[in-house]
Amino acid sequence: MDSAPRTPVTAVIVVAAGSGQRLGYGMPKAKVPLGGDSILTHALRGVAAAGVARQICVAIPPGDPELHALCAAFEQELKGERGRTPGLGDGVQVPVVTIVDGGASRADSVRAALAALLPDTEVVMVHDAARALTPEAVFHRVSHALAAGALAVIPVLPVVDTVKTVEPTTGDGAAIAPELVTGTAPRETLRAVQTPQGFELATLKRAHEAAGGFDAGQAAAVTDDAMLVELLGVPVYAVRGASQSLKITTPLDLILAEGLLEGPLGARWVEG
Ligand code: CTP
Ligand code: MG
């Protein structure tokens, strides 16, 4: 008898509705070129290649015809008309692609996508398009934890820098430096958090409904989905992420991502 847990019906939400201010290209980050394609196309191919998704639901900036066209081209690619999706071979499910208008905040974009998931969806992964080179292995680790019963699971990496807390300097100190150190966080317990973050669908929906009552300050402090689930008191598990899953945020990150694509190890080599 097969004792392996059944893989639940999985949707992957790809949030791609941000404006990319810090990258500074004057266009939504999802559209920015990376290795001859767009950041969004790389992200979508990575999701498809992992083979975990029954549905891929992409949140793009409202009324952006170019990103809409990129998603449509990806859907055609999946259907084999261009046949370029790496890893989408025999035995890998071809996902349904759904496009939704994102919102003003990342959380709003996630909520818009949650409302568009297929009715039989059991678990959902929320993935940043900006983490365009996330290896398949990370999707698989998250998927396995969900299949094993986790209600919430996130990919993480150990923190390499020493991390301190600070506050703005006041009084005489202000003439010396802008900030004063208030403490040192215990590094061995700290983790840098990535995506895809995986959730039982009902749990993530409940977490986002609870966030509906947040004031502007609380809403601005929400930087990932797991945070909302933590507030419900639901245990959030952590699996190993990957350094290639870097969030392309600044021009330096884009240079790193280009280097990964051109490097001898290939775009989605699996670390260690
Ligand atoms: N995102 C989104 N909707 C928003 C804001 C962000 O879907 N209203 C998405 C981004 O497209 C990105 C991910 O959330 O894939 C992480 O956000 P971030 O890296 O901050 O991207 P941007 O918000 O586009 O960048 P910036 O903050 O520099 O403007
Ligand atoms: Mg942002």
PDB file of N, CA and C and ligand atoms in Angstrom, residues 14-23 28-30 59 102-110 127-131 247-249, ligand 1:
ATOM      1  N   VAL A  14       0.853  34.166  -8.550  1.00  0.00           N
ATOM      2  CA  VAL A  14       2.090  34.905  -8.833  1.00  0.00           C
ATOM      3  C   VAL A  14       1.747  36.391  -8.770  1.00  0.00           C
ATOM      4  N   VAL A  15       2.277  37.082  -7.770  1.00  0.00           N
ATOM      5  CA  VAL A  15       1.960  38.517  -7.648  1.00  0.00           C
ATOM      6  C   VAL A  15       2.980  39.319  -8.455  1.00  0.00           C
ATOM      7  N   ALA A  16       2.445  40.049  -9.434  1.00  0.00           N
ATOM      8  CA  ALA A  16       3.298  40.767 -10.383  1.00  0.00           C
ATOM      9  C   ALA A  16       2.743  42.166 -10.647  1.00  0.00           C
ATOM     10  N   ALA A  17       2.013  42.709  -9.666  1.00  0.00           N
ATOM     11  CA  ALA A  17       1.312  43.985  -9.897  1.00  0.00           C
ATOM     12  C   ALA A  17       2.038  45.182  -9.306  1.00  0.00           C
ATOM     13  N   GLY A  18       3.267  44.987  -8.849  1.00  0.00           N
ATOM     14  CA  GLY A  18       4.013  46.099  -8.258  1.00  0.00           C
ATOM     15  C   GLY A  18       4.555  47.038  -9.329  1.00  0.00           C
ATOM     16  N   SER A  19       5.001  48.207  -8.885  1.00  0.00           N
ATOM     17  CA  SER A  19       5.462  49.220  -9.844  1.00  0.00           C
ATOM     18  C   SER A  19       6.975  49.205 -10.036  1.00  0.00           C
ATOM     19  N   GLY A  20       7.708  48.516  -9.167  1.00  0.00           N
ATOM     20  CA  GLY A  20       9.152  48.411  -9.353  1.00  0.00           C
ATOM     21  C   GLY A  20       9.904  49.705  -9.110  1.00  0.00           C
ATOM     22  N   GLN A  21       9.479  50.479  -8.124  1.00  0.00           N
ATOM     23  CA  GLN A  21      10.119  51.780  -7.833  1.00  0.00           C
ATOM     24  C   GLN A  21      11.610  51.640  -7.590  1.00  0.00           C
ATOM     25  N   ARG A  22      11.991  50.652  -6.779  1.00  0.00           N
ATOM     26  CA  ARG A  22      13.403  50.550  -6.381  1.00  0.00           C
ATOM     27  C   ARG A  22      14.296  50.067  -7.520  1.00  0.00           C
ATOM     28  N   LEU A  23      13.723  49.341  -8.467  1.00  0.00           N
ATOM     29  CA  LEU A  23      14.517  48.922  -9.622  1.00  0.00           C
ATOM     30  C   LEU A  23      14.747  50.110 -10.558  1.00  0.00           C
ATOM     31  N   PRO A  28       6.498  48.686 -14.693  1.00  0.00           N
ATOM     32  CA  PRO A  28       6.311  47.605 -13.715  1.00  0.00           C
ATOM     33  C   PRO A  28       7.458  46.597 -13.803  1.00  0.00           C
ATOM     34  N   LYS A  29       7.930  46.160 -12.645  1.00  0.00           N
ATOM     35  CA  LYS A  29       9.108  45.287 -12.580  1.00  0.00           C
ATOM     36  C   LYS A  29       8.924  44.002 -13.393  1.00  0.00           C
ATOM     37  N   ALA A  30       7.676  43.497 -13.417  1.00  0.00           N
ATOM     38  CA  ALA A  30       7.402  42.239 -14.113  1.00  0.00           C
ATOM     39  C   ALA A  30       7.782  42.310 -15.594  1.00  0.00           C
ATOM     40  N   ALA A  59      -1.429  38.097 -10.812  1.00  0.00           N
ATOM     41  CA  ALA A  59      -1.961  39.444 -10.558  1.00  0.00           C
ATOM     42  C   ALA A  59      -1.035  40.451 -11.227  1.00  0.00           C
ATOM     43  N   GLY A 102      -4.284  43.326 -10.164  1.00  0.00           N
ATOM     44  CA  GLY A 102      -3.740  43.444  -8.819  1.00  0.00           C
ATOM     45  C   GLY A 102      -4.274  44.691  -8.129  1.00  0.00           C
ATOM     46  N   GLY A 103      -3.861  44.888  -6.880  1.00  0.00           N
ATOM     47  CA  GLY A 103      -4.347  46.019  -6.106  1.00  0.00           C
ATOM     48  C   GLY A 103      -3.230  46.982  -5.740  1.00  0.00           C
ATOM     49  N   ALA A 104      -3.570  47.925  -4.844  1.00  0.00           N
ATOM     50  CA  ALA A 104      -2.616  48.980  -4.474  1.00  0.00           C
ATOM     51  C   ALA A 104      -1.467  48.434  -3.626  1.00  0.00           C
ATOM     52  N   SER A 105      -1.742  47.413  -2.820  1.00  0.00           N
ATOM     53  CA  SER A 105      -0.676  46.795  -2.012  1.00  0.00           C
ATOM     54  C   SER A 105      -0.508  45.345  -2.441  1.00  0.00           C
ATOM     55  N   ARG A 106       0.607  44.739  -2.034  1.00  0.00           N
ATOM     56  CA  ARG A 106       0.820  43.324  -2.354  1.00  0.00           C
ATOM     57  C   ARG A 106      -0.320  42.477  -1.796  1.00  0.00           C
ATOM     58  N   ALA A 107      -0.724  42.769  -0.558  1.00  0.00           N
ATOM     59  CA  ALA A 107      -1.809  41.995   0.065  1.00  0.00           C
ATOM     60  C   ALA A 107      -3.108  42.132  -0.744  1.00  0.00           C
ATOM     61  N   ASP A 108      -3.372  43.327  -1.288  1.00  0.00           N
ATOM     62  CA  ASP A 108      -4.564  43.516  -2.126  1.00  0.00           C
ATOM     63  C   ASP A 108      -4.466  42.643  -3.384  1.00  0.00           C
ATOM     64  N   SER A 109      -3.260  42.546  -3.932  1.00  0.00           N
ATOM     65  CA  SER A 109      -3.073  41.714  -5.135  1.00  0.00           C
ATOM     66  C   SER A 109      -3.317  40.246  -4.806  1.00  0.00           C
ATOM     67  N   VAL A 110      -2.837  39.799  -3.636  1.00  0.00           N
ATOM     68  CA  VAL A 110      -3.075  38.410  -3.218  1.00  0.00           C
ATOM     69  C   VAL A 110      -4.576  38.180  -3.055  1.00  0.00           C
ATOM     70  N   HIS A 127       3.565  33.436  -4.637  1.00  0.00           N
ATOM     71  CA  HIS A 127       4.940  33.596  -5.119  1.00  0.00           C
ATOM     72  C   HIS A 127       5.129  34.987  -5.715  1.00  0.00           C
ATOM     73  N   ASP A 128       6.263  35.600  -5.384  1.00  0.00           N
ATOM     74  CA  ASP A 128       6.609  36.902  -5.961  1.00  0.00           C
ATOM     75  C   ASP A 128       7.167  36.703  -7.362  1.00  0.00           C
ATOM     76  N   ALA A 129       6.588  37.404  -8.348  1.00  0.00           N
ATOM     77  CA  ALA A 129       7.181  37.373  -9.694  1.00  0.00           C
ATOM     78  C   ALA A 129       8.634  37.827  -9.638  1.00  0.00           C
ATOM     79  N   ALA A 130       8.924  38.711  -8.691  1.00  0.00           N
ATOM     80  CA  ALA A 130      10.281  39.260  -8.566  1.00  0.00           C
ATOM     81  C   ALA A 130      11.304  38.182  -8.178  1.00  0.00           C
ATOM     82  N   ARG A 131      10.840  37.034  -7.671  1.00  0.00           N
ATOM     83  CA  ARG A 131      11.760  35.907  -7.370  1.00  0.00           C
ATOM     84  C   ARG A 131      11.752  34.986  -8.587  1.00  0.00           C
ATOM     85  N   LYS A 247      14.983  38.118  -4.368  1.00  0.00           N
ATOM     86  CA  LYS A 247      13.918  38.999  -4.883  1.00  0.00           C
ATOM     87  C   LYS A 247      14.598  40.115  -5.660  1.00  0.00           C
ATOM     88  N   ILE A 248      14.352  40.180  -6.947  1.00  0.00           N
ATOM     89  CA  ILE A 248      14.965  41.241  -7.764  1.00  0.00           C
ATOM     90  C   ILE A 248      14.306  42.557  -7.352  1.00  0.00           C
ATOM     91  N   THR A 249      15.048  43.325  -6.590  1.00  0.00           N
ATOM     92  CA  THR A 249      14.506  44.563  -6.009  1.00  0.00           C
ATOM     93  C   THR A 249      15.270  45.784  -6.503  1.00  0.00           C
TER      94      THR A 249
HETATM   95  N1  CTP B   1       3.258  43.290  -5.807  1.00  0.00           N
HETATM   96  C1  CTP B   1       1.950  43.187  -6.270  1.00  0.00           C
HETATM   97  N2  CTP B   1       1.056  44.221  -6.053  1.00  0.00           N
HETATM   98  C2  CTP B   1       1.462  45.336  -5.405  1.00  0.00           C
HETATM   99  C3  CTP B   1       2.788  45.446  -4.915  1.00  0.00           C
HETATM  100  C4  CTP B   1       3.674  44.390  -5.141  1.00  0.00           C
HETATM  101  O1  CTP B   1       1.582  42.190  -6.888  1.00  0.00           O
HETATM  102  N3  CTP B   1       0.587  46.312  -5.248  1.00  0.00           N
HETATM  103  C5  CTP B   1       4.201  42.204  -6.100  1.00  0.00           C
HETATM  104  C6  CTP B   1       5.383  42.666  -6.958  1.00  0.00           C
HETATM  105  O2  CTP B   1       5.002  42.689  -8.335  1.00  0.00           O
HETATM  106  C7  CTP B   1       6.467  41.682  -6.624  1.00  0.00           C
HETATM  107  C8  CTP B   1       6.109  41.232  -5.193  1.00  0.00           C
HETATM  108  O3  CTP B   1       4.785  41.721  -4.919  1.00  0.00           O
HETATM  109  O4  CTP B   1       6.474  40.550  -7.484  1.00  0.00           O
HETATM  110  C9  CTP B   1       7.107  41.769  -4.177  1.00  0.00           C
HETATM  111  O5  CTP B   1       7.054  43.193  -4.172  1.00  0.00           O
HETATM  112  P1  CTP B   1       8.286  44.154  -4.435  1.00  0.00           P
HETATM  113  O6  CTP B   1       9.536  43.381  -4.639  1.00  0.00           O
HETATM  114  O7  CTP B   1       8.227  45.237  -3.420  1.00  0.00           O
HETATM  115  O8  CTP B   1       7.929  44.746  -5.902  1.00  0.00           O
HETATM  116  P2  CTP B   1       7.438  46.208  -6.272  1.00  0.00           P
HETATM  117  O9  CTP B   1       6.403  46.648  -5.306  1.00  0.00           O
HETATM  118  O10 CTP B   1       7.080  46.174  -7.727  1.00  0.00           O
HETATM  119  O11 CTP B   1       8.798  47.039  -6.098  1.00  0.00           O
HETATM  120  P3  CTP B   1       9.013  48.426  -5.295  1.00  0.00           P
HETATM  121  O12 CTP B   1       8.554  48.153  -3.872  1.00  0.00           O
HETATM  122  O13 CTP B   1      10.469  48.702  -5.438  1.00  0.00           O
HETATM  123  O14 CTP B   1       8.141  49.449  -5.994  1.00  0.00           O
END
